[in-house]
Amino acid sequence: MSDKIFKAAMDAVIKGDAQMAIDAANRGLDAGVAPLELMEKGFVPGINEVGELFESGQIFIPGLVTSAAAMEKATEIINAAIPAESETLQGRVVMGTVEGDMHDIGKTIAVALFKANGFEVLDLGRDVAIGRFIEEAEKFGADIIGSSSLLTTTMVVQKDLEAELIRQGLRGKYKTIVGGAPVTQRWADRIGADAYAQDANDGVKKVKKLLAEGRISKKNTQV
Ligand code: B12
């Protein structure tokens, strides 16, 4: 049963059929499939396939756009269905897709999952300038700054964000986490980010760990 739904979700995104994507999302949830599982086993393989078809020249921009639109509709439904895992405030996060980059489907999933795990999240959207990440983090009282980049050409903005935090003397105040399909642990290490998230779930785990470590080291310095 689930396999049929995953296949329908995947096909809907490949075909760029928004109504079919909405139906597959609702059908999956009604059948009791966990929202993230439905996303990761159905819709994400679909959009990844679209990326490959685009890269190999089998579909063009209009096809990419209609598939993205179907994916966005499914993401809205899935995100709204992610159950709250925690009632207590875990921390404050500002999150956005870096300047020059319009890809926000993955970032939006991460935002939803952080919220479900008890984080207060300020979603800055996409095409976010470095200055805005920092200003909003200051105003919001953030613990974490999360950035997403889907283009190899915009990954450098994540590096510049680290440098700007250092330049403003704010690097110690925040933990940073980077994500997005071309981003790797190696990249995070190279630019000095505190963590790399392979997916939204991994991001939540790593941020919880970072904050727990921070609390322990603060306790130790207070004694
Ligand atoms: C959908 C899509 C689009 C849509 C985006 C719609 C939207 N609202 O996001 C549209 C049509 C707008 C688009 C445009 C373009 N795209 Co595009 N696009 C894609 C595609 C097919 C899927 C991306 C996606 O949504 N994946 C699904 C999500 C769920 O995965 P994800 O983003 O990786 O996120 C997960 C994790 O990475 C993680 N995560 C991500 N960010 C963060 C952040 C934090 C803090 C955390 C904790 C976790 C986290 O959690 C998420 C969930 O688990 C990819 C191919 C691919 N496989 O990546 C190409 C791709 C990224 N695009 C590509 C290109 C070239 C473009 C264009 C330049 C095309 C053009 N010529 O105009 C433009 C660029 C526009 C711009 N300036 O940004 C290339 C990039 C190549 C490169 N070397 O950089 C790709 C790889 C396609 C390809 N194979 O050629 N695109």
CSV table of C-alpha atoms and ligand atoms in Angstrom, one decimal, residues 13 36 39-40 43-56 59-69 71-72 75 93-111 113-114 126-127 144-155 158 176-183 195-204 206-207, ligand 1:
chain,number,residue,atom,x,y,z
A,13,VAL,CA,6.3,15.4,-9.1
A,36,LEU,CA,8.5,12.7,6.7
A,39,MET,CA,8.3,13.1,1.8
A,40,GLU,CA,11.6,11.1,1.8
A,43,PHE,CA,8.3,13.2,-3.2
A,44,VAL,CA,12.0,13.7,-2.7
A,45,PRO,CA,13.0,10.8,-5.0
A,46,GLY,CA,10.6,12.4,-7.5
A,47,ILE,CA,12.2,15.8,-7.4
A,48,ASN,CA,15.7,14.3,-7.5
A,49,GLU,CA,14.7,12.4,-10.6
A,50,VAL,CA,13.5,15.8,-12.1
A,51,GLY,CA,16.9,17.3,-11.3
A,52,GLU,CA,18.6,14.5,-13.2
A,53,LEU,CA,16.3,14.8,-16.1
A,54,PHE,CA,17.0,18.5,-16.2
A,55,GLU,CA,20.8,18.0,-15.9
A,56,SER,CA,20.8,15.4,-18.8
A,59,ILE,CA,13.5,18.4,-19.5
A,60,PHE,CA,13.9,22.1,-19.6
A,61,ILE,CA,13.1,25.1,-17.3
A,62,PRO,CA,9.3,25.0,-17.8
A,63,GLY,CA,9.3,21.3,-16.8
A,64,LEU,CA,11.5,22.1,-13.8
A,65,VAL,CA,9.2,24.9,-12.7
A,66,THR,CA,6.0,22.8,-13.0
A,67,SER,CA,7.6,19.9,-11.0
A,68,ALA,CA,8.8,22.4,-8.4
A,69,ALA,CA,5.2,23.8,-8.1
A,71,MET,CA,6.5,19.6,-5.0
A,72,GLU,CA,5.7,22.9,-3.2
A,75,THR,CA,5.5,20.2,0.9
A,93,VAL,CA,16.7,29.4,15.1
A,94,VAL,CA,16.9,31.8,12.1
A,95,MET,CA,16.9,30.0,8.8
A,96,GLY,CA,17.0,31.0,5.2
A,97,THR,CA,18.3,30.2,1.7
A,98,VAL,CA,21.4,32.3,0.9
A,99,GLU,CA,21.5,35.3,-1.4
A,100,GLY,CA,21.2,34.5,-5.1
A,101,ASP,CA,19.5,31.2,-4.5
A,102,MET,CA,15.8,30.7,-5.0
A,103,HIS,CA,15.6,27.0,-3.9
A,104,ASP,CA,13.6,26.8,-0.7
A,105,ILE,CA,11.7,23.5,-0.6
A,106,GLY,CA,14.4,21.8,1.5
A,107,LYS,CA,14.8,24.7,3.8
A,108,THR,CA,11.0,24.9,4.3
A,109,ILE,CA,11.0,21.2,5.3
A,110,ALA,CA,13.8,21.9,7.8
A,111,VAL,CA,11.9,24.9,9.3
A,113,LEU,CA,10.8,19.9,11.4
A,114,PHE,CA,12.6,22.3,13.8
A,126,ARG,CA,15.1,32.7,0.2
A,127,ASP,CA,17.6,35.0,-1.4
A,144,ILE,CA,21.4,29.1,15.8
A,145,ILE,CA,21.8,30.4,12.3
A,146,GLY,CA,20.9,27.9,9.6
A,147,SER,CA,21.6,28.5,6.0
A,148,SER,CA,20.6,26.5,2.9
A,149,SER,CA,22.3,26.6,-0.5
A,150,LEU,CA,21.4,24.5,-3.5
A,151,LEU,CA,23.7,26.0,-6.1
A,152,THR,CA,27.4,25.4,-6.2
A,153,THR,CA,27.7,29.1,-7.1
A,154,THR,CA,25.9,30.3,-3.9
A,155,MET,CA,27.6,28.0,-1.4
A,158,GLN,CA,27.8,30.4,3.6
A,176,THR,CA,25.9,27.8,12.6
A,177,ILE,CA,24.5,24.9,10.6
A,178,VAL,CA,24.7,24.6,6.8
A,179,GLY,CA,22.6,22.4,4.5
A,180,GLY,CA,21.5,21.9,0.9
A,181,ALA,CA,22.1,19.2,-1.7
A,182,PRO,CA,25.7,20.3,-2.8
A,183,VAL,CA,26.8,21.0,0.8
A,195,ALA,CA,27.5,21.6,11.8
A,196,TYR,CA,26.4,20.2,8.5
A,197,ALA,CA,22.9,18.7,8.0
A,198,GLN,CA,22.4,15.9,5.5
A,199,ASP,CA,18.7,16.3,5.8
A,200,ALA,CA,16.2,18.1,8.1
A,201,ASN,CA,16.2,15.3,10.7
A,202,ASP,CA,19.9,15.2,10.9
A,203,GLY,CA,19.8,19.0,11.3
A,204,VAL,CA,17.5,18.8,14.3
A,206,LYS,CA,22.9,18.1,15.4
A,207,VAL,CA,21.4,21.3,16.7
B,1,B12,C1,13.2,22.2,-7.6
B,1,B12,C2,14.4,22.8,-8.2
B,1,B12,C3,14.3,24.1,-8.7
B,1,B12,C4,13.1,25.0,-8.5
B,1,B12,C5,13.2,25.5,-7.0
B,1,B12,C6,11.8,25.8,-6.4
B,1,B12,C7,11.8,26.1,-4.9
B,1,B12,N1,10.8,26.8,-4.5
B,1,B12,O1,12.7,25.7,-4.2
B,1,B12,C8,13.3,26.2,-9.5
B,1,B12,C9,12.6,25.8,-10.8
B,1,B12,C10,13.0,27.6,-9.1
B,1,B12,C11,14.8,26.0,-9.8
B,1,B12,C12,15.6,27.0,-10.4
B,1,B12,C13,16.9,26.8,-10.8
B,1,B12,N2,17.7,25.7,-10.6
B,1,B12,CO1,17.1,24.2,-9.6
B,1,B12,N3,16.7,22.5,-8.9
B,1,B12,C14,15.6,22.0,-8.3
B,1,B12,C15,15.8,20.5,-7.9
B,1,B12,C16,15.2,19.7,-9.1
B,1,B12,C17,15.3,20.1,-6.6
B,1,B12,C18,15.7,20.9,-5.4
B,1,B12,C19,14.8,20.4,-4.2
B,1,B12,O2,13.8,21.0,-3.9
B,1,B12,N4,15.2,19.2,-3.6
B,1,B12,C20,14.4,18.6,-2.6
B,1,B12,C21,14.7,19.1,-1.2
B,1,B12,C22,13.8,18.4,-0.1
B,1,B12,O3,16.1,18.7,-1.0
B,1,B12,P1,17.2,19.7,-0.4
B,1,B12,O4,16.9,21.1,-0.9
B,1,B12,O5,18.5,19.2,-0.6
B,1,B12,O6,16.9,19.8,1.2
B,1,B12,C23,17.1,18.8,2.1
B,1,B12,C24,18.5,18.7,2.7
B,1,B12,O7,19.5,19.2,1.8
B,1,B12,C25,18.3,19.5,4.0
B,1,B12,N5,18.5,21.0,3.9
B,1,B12,C26,18.5,21.9,2.9
B,1,B12,N6,18.8,23.1,3.4
B,1,B12,C27,19.0,23.0,4.7
B,1,B12,C28,19.3,24.0,5.6
B,1,B12,C29,19.4,23.7,7.0
B,1,B12,C30,19.7,24.7,7.9
B,1,B12,C31,19.2,22.3,7.4
B,1,B12,C32,19.3,22.0,8.8
B,1,B12,C33,18.9,21.3,6.4
B,1,B12,C34,18.8,21.7,5.1
B,1,B12,O8,17.0,19.3,4.4
B,1,B12,C35,16.1,19.1,3.3
B,1,B12,C36,15.1,18.0,3.6
B,1,B12,O9,15.7,16.9,4.1
B,1,B12,C37,17.4,20.4,-7.9
B,1,B12,C38,18.0,19.1,-8.1
B,1,B12,C39,18.4,18.4,-6.8
B,1,B12,N7,18.3,17.1,-6.8
B,1,B12,O10,18.8,19.0,-5.9
B,1,B12,C40,17.7,21.5,-9.0
B,1,B12,C41,19.1,22.2,-9.1
B,1,B12,C42,19.5,22.5,-7.6
B,1,B12,N8,18.9,23.4,-9.8
B,1,B12,C43,19.8,23.7,-10.6
B,1,B12,C44,19.8,24.8,-11.5
B,1,B12,C45,21.0,24.9,-12.4
B,1,B12,C46,18.8,25.8,-11.4
B,1,B12,C47,18.8,27.1,-12.2
B,1,B12,C48,20.1,27.9,-12.3
B,1,B12,C49,18.2,26.8,-13.6
B,1,B12,C50,18.2,28.0,-14.5
B,1,B12,N9,19.0,27.8,-15.6
B,1,B12,O11,17.5,28.9,-14.3
B,1,B12,C51,17.7,27.9,-11.4
B,1,B12,C52,18.4,28.8,-10.3
B,1,B12,C53,17.5,29.8,-9.7
B,1,B12,C54,18.2,30.5,-8.5
B,1,B12,N10,18.8,31.6,-8.7
B,1,B12,O12,18.2,29.9,-7.5
B,1,B12,C55,21.0,22.7,-10.5
B,1,B12,C56,22.2,23.3,-9.7
B,1,B12,C57,23.5,22.9,-10.3
B,1,B12,C58,24.6,23.5,-9.6
B,1,B12,N11,25.8,22.9,-9.9
B,1,B12,O13,24.6,24.3,-8.8
B,1,B12,C59,20.3,21.4,-9.9
B,1,B12,C60,21.2,20.5,-9.0
B,1,B12,C61,19.7,20.6,-11.0
B,1,B12,C62,20.7,19.9,-11.9
B,1,B12,N12,21.0,18.7,-11.6
B,1,B12,O14,21.2,20.5,-12.8
B,1,B12,N13,15.3,24.8,-9.4
